[in-house]
Coordinates of C-alpha atoms in Angstrom, one line a residue:
X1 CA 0.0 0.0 0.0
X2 CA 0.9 3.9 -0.8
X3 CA -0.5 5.1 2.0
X4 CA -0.9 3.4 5.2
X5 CA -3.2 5.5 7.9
X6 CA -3.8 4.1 11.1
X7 CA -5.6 4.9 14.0
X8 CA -5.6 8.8 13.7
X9 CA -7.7 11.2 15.9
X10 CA -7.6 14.9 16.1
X11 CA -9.3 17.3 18.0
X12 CA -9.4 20.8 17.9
X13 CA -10.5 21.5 21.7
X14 CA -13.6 19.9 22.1
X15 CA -14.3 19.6 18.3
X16 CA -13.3 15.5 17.2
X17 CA -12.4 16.0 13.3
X18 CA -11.1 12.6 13.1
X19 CA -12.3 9.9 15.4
X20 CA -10.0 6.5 15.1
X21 CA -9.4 6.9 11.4
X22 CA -7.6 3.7 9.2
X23 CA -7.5 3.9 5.4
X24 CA -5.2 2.0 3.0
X25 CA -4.6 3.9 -0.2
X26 CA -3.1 1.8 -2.7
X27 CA -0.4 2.7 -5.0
X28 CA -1.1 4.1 -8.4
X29 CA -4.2 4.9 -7.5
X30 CA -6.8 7.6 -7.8
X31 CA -8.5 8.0 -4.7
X32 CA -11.0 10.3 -3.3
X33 CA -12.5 11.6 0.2
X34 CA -15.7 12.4 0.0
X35 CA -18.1 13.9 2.7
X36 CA -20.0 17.0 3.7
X37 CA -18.3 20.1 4.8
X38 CA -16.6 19.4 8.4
X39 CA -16.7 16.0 8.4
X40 CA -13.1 15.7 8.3
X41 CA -11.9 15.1 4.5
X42 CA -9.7 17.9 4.7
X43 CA -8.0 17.4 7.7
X44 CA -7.0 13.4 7.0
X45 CA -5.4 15.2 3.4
X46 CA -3.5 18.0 5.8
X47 CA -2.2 15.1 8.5
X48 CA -1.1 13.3 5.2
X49 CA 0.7 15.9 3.7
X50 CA 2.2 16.8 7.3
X51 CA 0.6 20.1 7.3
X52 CA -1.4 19.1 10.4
X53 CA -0.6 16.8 13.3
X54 CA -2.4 14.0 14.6
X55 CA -3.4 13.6 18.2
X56 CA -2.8 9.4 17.8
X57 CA -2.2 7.2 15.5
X58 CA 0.5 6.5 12.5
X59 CA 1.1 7.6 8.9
X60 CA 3.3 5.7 6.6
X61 CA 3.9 6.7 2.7
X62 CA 5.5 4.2 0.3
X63 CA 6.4 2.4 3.5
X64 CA 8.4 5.0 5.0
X65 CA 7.2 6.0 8.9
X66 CA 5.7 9.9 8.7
X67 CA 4.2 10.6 11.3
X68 CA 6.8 13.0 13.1
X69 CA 8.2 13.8 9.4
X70 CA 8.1 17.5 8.0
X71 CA 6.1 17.8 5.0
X72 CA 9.4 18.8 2.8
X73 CA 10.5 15.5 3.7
X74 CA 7.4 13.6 3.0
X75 CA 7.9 13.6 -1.0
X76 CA 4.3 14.4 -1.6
X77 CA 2.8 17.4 -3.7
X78 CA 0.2 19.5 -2.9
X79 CA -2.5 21.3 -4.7
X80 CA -5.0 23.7 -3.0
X81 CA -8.6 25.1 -3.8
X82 CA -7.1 28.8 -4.6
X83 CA -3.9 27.8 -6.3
X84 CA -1.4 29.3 -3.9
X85 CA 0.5 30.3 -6.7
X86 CA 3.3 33.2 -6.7
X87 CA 1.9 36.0 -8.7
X88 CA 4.9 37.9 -9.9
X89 CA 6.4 35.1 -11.5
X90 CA 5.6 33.8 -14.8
X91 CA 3.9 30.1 -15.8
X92 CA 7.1 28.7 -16.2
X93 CA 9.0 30.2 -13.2
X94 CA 5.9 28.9 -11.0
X95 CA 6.5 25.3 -12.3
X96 CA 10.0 25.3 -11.5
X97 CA 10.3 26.6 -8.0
X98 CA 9.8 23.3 -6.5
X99 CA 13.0 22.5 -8.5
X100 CA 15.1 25.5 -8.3
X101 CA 15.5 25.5 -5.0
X102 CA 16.2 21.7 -5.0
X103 CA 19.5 23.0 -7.0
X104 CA 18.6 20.7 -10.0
X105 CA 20.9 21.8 -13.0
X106 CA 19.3 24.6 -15.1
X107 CA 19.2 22.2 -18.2
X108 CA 17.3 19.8 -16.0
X109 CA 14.6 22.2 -15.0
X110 CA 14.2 23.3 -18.3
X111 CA 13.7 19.8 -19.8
X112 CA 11.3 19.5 -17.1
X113 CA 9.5 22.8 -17.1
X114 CA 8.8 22.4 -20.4
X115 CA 7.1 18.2 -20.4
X116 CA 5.0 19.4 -17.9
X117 CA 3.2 22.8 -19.5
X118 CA 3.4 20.6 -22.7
X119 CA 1.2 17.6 -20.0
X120 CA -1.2 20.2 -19.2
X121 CA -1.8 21.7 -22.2
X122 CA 0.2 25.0 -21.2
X123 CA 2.9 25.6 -23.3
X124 CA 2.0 28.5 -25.1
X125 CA 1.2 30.4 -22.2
X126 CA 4.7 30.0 -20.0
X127 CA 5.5 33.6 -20.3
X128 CA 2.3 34.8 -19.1
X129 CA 1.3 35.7 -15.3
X130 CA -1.0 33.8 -13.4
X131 CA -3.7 36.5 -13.7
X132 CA -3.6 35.7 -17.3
X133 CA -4.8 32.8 -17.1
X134 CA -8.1 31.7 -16.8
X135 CA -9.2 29.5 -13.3
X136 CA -8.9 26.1 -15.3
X137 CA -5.3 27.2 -16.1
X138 CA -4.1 28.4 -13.2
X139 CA -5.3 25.0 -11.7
X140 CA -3.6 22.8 -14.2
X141 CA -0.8 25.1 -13.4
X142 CA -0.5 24.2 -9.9
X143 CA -1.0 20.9 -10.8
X144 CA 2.0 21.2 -12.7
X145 CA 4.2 22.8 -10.1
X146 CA 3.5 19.7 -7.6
X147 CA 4.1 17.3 -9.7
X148 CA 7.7 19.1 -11.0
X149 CA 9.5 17.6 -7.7
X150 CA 8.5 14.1 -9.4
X151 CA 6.5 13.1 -5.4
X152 CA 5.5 9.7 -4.5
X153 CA 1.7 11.6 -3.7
X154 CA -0.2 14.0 -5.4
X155 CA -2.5 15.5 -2.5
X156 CA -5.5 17.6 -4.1
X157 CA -7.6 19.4 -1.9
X158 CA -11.4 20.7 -3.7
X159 CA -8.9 21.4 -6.4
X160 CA -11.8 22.1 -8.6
X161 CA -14.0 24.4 -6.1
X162 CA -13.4 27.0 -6.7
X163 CA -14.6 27.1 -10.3
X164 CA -17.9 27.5 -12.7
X165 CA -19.8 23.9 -13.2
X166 CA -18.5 23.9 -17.2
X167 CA -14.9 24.3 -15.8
X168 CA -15.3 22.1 -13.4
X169 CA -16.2 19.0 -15.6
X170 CA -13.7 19.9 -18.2
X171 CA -11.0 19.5 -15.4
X172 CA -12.1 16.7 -13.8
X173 CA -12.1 14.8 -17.4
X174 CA -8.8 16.0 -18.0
X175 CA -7.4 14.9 -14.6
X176 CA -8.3 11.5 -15.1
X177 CA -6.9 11.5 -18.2
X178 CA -3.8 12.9 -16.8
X179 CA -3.8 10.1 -13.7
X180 CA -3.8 7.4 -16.2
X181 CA -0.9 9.2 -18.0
X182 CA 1.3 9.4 -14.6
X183 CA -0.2 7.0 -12.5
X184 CA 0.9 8.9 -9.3
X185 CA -0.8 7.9 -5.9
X186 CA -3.4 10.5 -6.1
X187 CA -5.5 11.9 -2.8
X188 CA -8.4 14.3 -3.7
X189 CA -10.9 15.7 -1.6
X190 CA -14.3 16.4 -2.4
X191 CA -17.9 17.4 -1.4
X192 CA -19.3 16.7 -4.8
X193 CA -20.5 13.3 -5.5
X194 CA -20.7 13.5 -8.9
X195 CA -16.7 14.1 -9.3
X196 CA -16.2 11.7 -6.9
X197 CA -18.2 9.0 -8.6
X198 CA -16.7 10.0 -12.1
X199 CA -13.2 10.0 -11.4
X200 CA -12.0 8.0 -8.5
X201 CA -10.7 4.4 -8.7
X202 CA -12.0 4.4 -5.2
X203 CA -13.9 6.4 -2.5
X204 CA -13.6 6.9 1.3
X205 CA -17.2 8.5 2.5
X206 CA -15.9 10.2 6.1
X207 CA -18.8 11.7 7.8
X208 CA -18.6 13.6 11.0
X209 CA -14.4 12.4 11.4
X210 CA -15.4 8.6 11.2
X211 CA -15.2 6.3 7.8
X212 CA -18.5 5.5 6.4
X213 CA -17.5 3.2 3.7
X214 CA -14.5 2.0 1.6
X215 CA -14.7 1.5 -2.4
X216 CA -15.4 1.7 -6.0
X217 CA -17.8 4.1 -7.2
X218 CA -20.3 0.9 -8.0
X219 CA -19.7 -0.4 -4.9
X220 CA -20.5 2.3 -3.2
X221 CA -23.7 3.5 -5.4
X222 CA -25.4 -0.1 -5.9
X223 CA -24.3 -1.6 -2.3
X224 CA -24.3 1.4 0.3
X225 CA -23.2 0.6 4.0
X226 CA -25.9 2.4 5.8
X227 CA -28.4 5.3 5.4
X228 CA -25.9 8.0 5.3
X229 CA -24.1 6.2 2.2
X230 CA -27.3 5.7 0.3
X231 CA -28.0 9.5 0.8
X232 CA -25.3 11.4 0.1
X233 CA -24.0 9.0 -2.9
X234 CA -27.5 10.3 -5.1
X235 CA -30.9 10.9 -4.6
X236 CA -33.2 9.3 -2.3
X237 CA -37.1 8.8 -2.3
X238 CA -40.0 6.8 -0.4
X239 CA -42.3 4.4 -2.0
X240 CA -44.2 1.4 -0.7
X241 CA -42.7 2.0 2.4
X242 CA -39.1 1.8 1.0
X243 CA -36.1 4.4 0.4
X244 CA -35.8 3.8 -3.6
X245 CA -33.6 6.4 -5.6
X246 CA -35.5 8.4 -8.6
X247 CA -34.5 6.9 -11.4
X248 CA -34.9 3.2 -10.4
X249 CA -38.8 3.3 -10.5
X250 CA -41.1 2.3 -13.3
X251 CA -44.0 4.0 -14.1
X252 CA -46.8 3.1 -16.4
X253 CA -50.4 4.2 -17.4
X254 CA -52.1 0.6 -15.7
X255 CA -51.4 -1.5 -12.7
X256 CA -49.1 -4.1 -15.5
X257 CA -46.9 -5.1 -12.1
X258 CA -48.3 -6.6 -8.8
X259 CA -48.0 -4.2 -5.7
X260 CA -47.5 -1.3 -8.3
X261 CA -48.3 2.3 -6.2
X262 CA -51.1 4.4 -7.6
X263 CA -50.6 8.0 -7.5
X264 CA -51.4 11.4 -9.4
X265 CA -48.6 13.5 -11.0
X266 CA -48.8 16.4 -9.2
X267 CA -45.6 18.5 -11.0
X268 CA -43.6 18.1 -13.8
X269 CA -39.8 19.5 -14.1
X270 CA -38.1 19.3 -17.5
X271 CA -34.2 20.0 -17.0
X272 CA -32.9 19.2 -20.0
X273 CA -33.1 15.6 -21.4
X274 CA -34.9 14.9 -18.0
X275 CA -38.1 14.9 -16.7
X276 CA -38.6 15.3 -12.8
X277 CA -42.1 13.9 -11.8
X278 CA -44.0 14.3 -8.4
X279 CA -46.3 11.8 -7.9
X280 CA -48.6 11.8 -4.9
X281 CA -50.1 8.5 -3.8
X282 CA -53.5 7.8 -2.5
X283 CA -51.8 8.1 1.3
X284 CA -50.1 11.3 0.4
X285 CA -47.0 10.3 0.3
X286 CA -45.4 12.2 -2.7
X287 CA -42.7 10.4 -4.5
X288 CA -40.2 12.0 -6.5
X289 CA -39.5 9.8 -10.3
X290 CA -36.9 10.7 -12.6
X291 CA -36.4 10.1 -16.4
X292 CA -36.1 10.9 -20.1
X293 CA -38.0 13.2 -21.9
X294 CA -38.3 10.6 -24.9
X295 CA -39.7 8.0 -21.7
X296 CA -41.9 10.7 -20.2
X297 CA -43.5 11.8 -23.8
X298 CA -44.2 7.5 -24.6
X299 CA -45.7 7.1 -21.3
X300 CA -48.0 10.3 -21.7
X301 CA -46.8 11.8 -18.7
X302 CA -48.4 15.0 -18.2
X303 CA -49.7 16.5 -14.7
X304 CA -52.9 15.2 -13.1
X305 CA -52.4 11.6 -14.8
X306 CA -53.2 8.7 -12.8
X307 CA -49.5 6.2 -12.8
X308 CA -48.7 3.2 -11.2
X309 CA -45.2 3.0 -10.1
X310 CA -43.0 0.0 -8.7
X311 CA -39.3 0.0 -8.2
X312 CA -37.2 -1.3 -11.2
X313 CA -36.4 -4.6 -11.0
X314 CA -33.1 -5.3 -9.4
X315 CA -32.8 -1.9 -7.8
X316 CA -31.4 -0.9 -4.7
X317 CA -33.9 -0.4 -2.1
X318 CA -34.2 -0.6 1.7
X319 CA -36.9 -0.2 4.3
X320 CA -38.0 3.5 5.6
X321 CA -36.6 4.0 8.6
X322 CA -39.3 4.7 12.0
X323 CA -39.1 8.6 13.2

């Protein structure tokens, strides 16, 4: 394993960010921590990195003890949510700080300066200042700085927050693409499912400083640990008496399945090529269906229609909880 952590807590007075925290991250791999704001993502990425301490517990990387190490000596890069980058210095000068003051030889840091803008797609702007660039840039730019020093741990934290939903998805497309080009052990932290789901070999859900759950996206989706899981992985609804997400229910014009729900579509959302449905059932229980527009127009969707719905077969559903 990469990255070995085991048994950290940390407090901040009375405050537990991290409550008995173990994770193995394996080598090579993409990995993300995903979880509400505070529940302690951040923090596990900072004790990492060595820009936090731990109260207990041990943190090895590529088998080396670092729990009392400095974070200069821990061979890991680290990108934050606003950049940190120096402003009066060019593209090119950012990417080889790391390096220059490593002493590498000047022909060395130029070979190197110049593969990485040409990896993230930068090389016509190494001349430029940071505040030339757009937000996407000056984040591959960063991205480029950490990785300069050639660490054993690429250490993201939101790198992509900070940035409009378009940008957002370009980057996260592009830093796949650029993990599978590298293959660095890669650590990102994240409050948006979506990103998490899209590019991570593997997730870590950490809710209020404990670890929910441990895996792949799939995993994780169709197979949730508890409650929280199943929440805060996608979209949750009632039906029947069971916690169902939107877009594993069927809904048709006549009762064609036994047990099928009768309702009445109460409001209809189009977003897009999707088609948000309320449906309100005979014991008021509204229900919340998701699906195509080309599905809603064939099933004659329209509101105040009379539907039957049932949960798709083989979906993933569990009881409603009491209270």
């Amino acid at each position: 394993m990469s990255i070995e952590v085991s048994g950290v807590t940390k407090r901040f007075g009375d405050f537990v960010a991290l409550d008995d925290v173990t994770v193995s991250i394996p080598t090579g791999q993409l990995t993300a921590l995903l979880g509400p704001s505070g529940g302690g993502k951040s923090t596990l990425l900072r004790i990492i990195a060595g820009l936090d301490r731990a109260d207990s517990g041990t943190i090895e990387i590529e088998g080396v003890e670092a729990t009392r190490l400095p974070p200069q000596k821990r061979n890991v890069g680290f990108v934050f949510q606003h950049y940190a980058v120096f402003k009066h210095m060019s593209v090119a000068k950012n990417v080889a700080f790391g390096l220059e003051i490593r002493k590498r030889p000047k022909a060395e840091v130029v070979q190197r300066v110049d593969d990485l803008l040409k990896l993230v797609h930068l090389s016509q702007f190494s001349h430029r200042l940071p505040a030339q660039l757009s937000g996407g840039q000056r984040q591959r730019m960063a991205l480029a700085r950490a990785l300069a020093v050639e660490p054993k741990v690429l250490l993201l934290d939101e790198p992509f927050g900070a940035l409009d939903a378009k940008v957002r998805k370009e980057l996260r497309d592009w830093l796949r693409r650029l993990h599978d080009e590298v293959h660095v052990t890669t650590v990102f932290v994240t409050h948006d499912q979506e990103e998490a789901l899209e590019v991570a070999d593997e997730i870590v859900v950490i809710n209020e400083g404990r670890v929910e759950q441990i895996g792949t996206p799939e995993q994780l989706y169709d197979e949730p640990a508890n409650d929280f899981v199943m929440g805060f992985l996608g979209e949750v609804t009632h039906l029947g008496g069971l916690r169902v997400r939107p877009h594993d229910i069927d809904v048709d014009r006549s009762p064609v399945q036994d047990g099928a729900v009768r309702g009445t579509v109460t409001r209809l959302l189009r977003i897009g090529f999707e088609v948000r449905a309320t449906v309100t059932t005979g014991t008021g229980e509204e229900v919340t269906v998701v699906m195509t527009r080309t599905h809603a127009r064939t099933t004659g969707l329209e509101q105040g229609a009379t539907v039957f719905l049932t949960p798709t077969a083989g979906a993933m559903t569990a009881p409603v909880l009491a209270g």
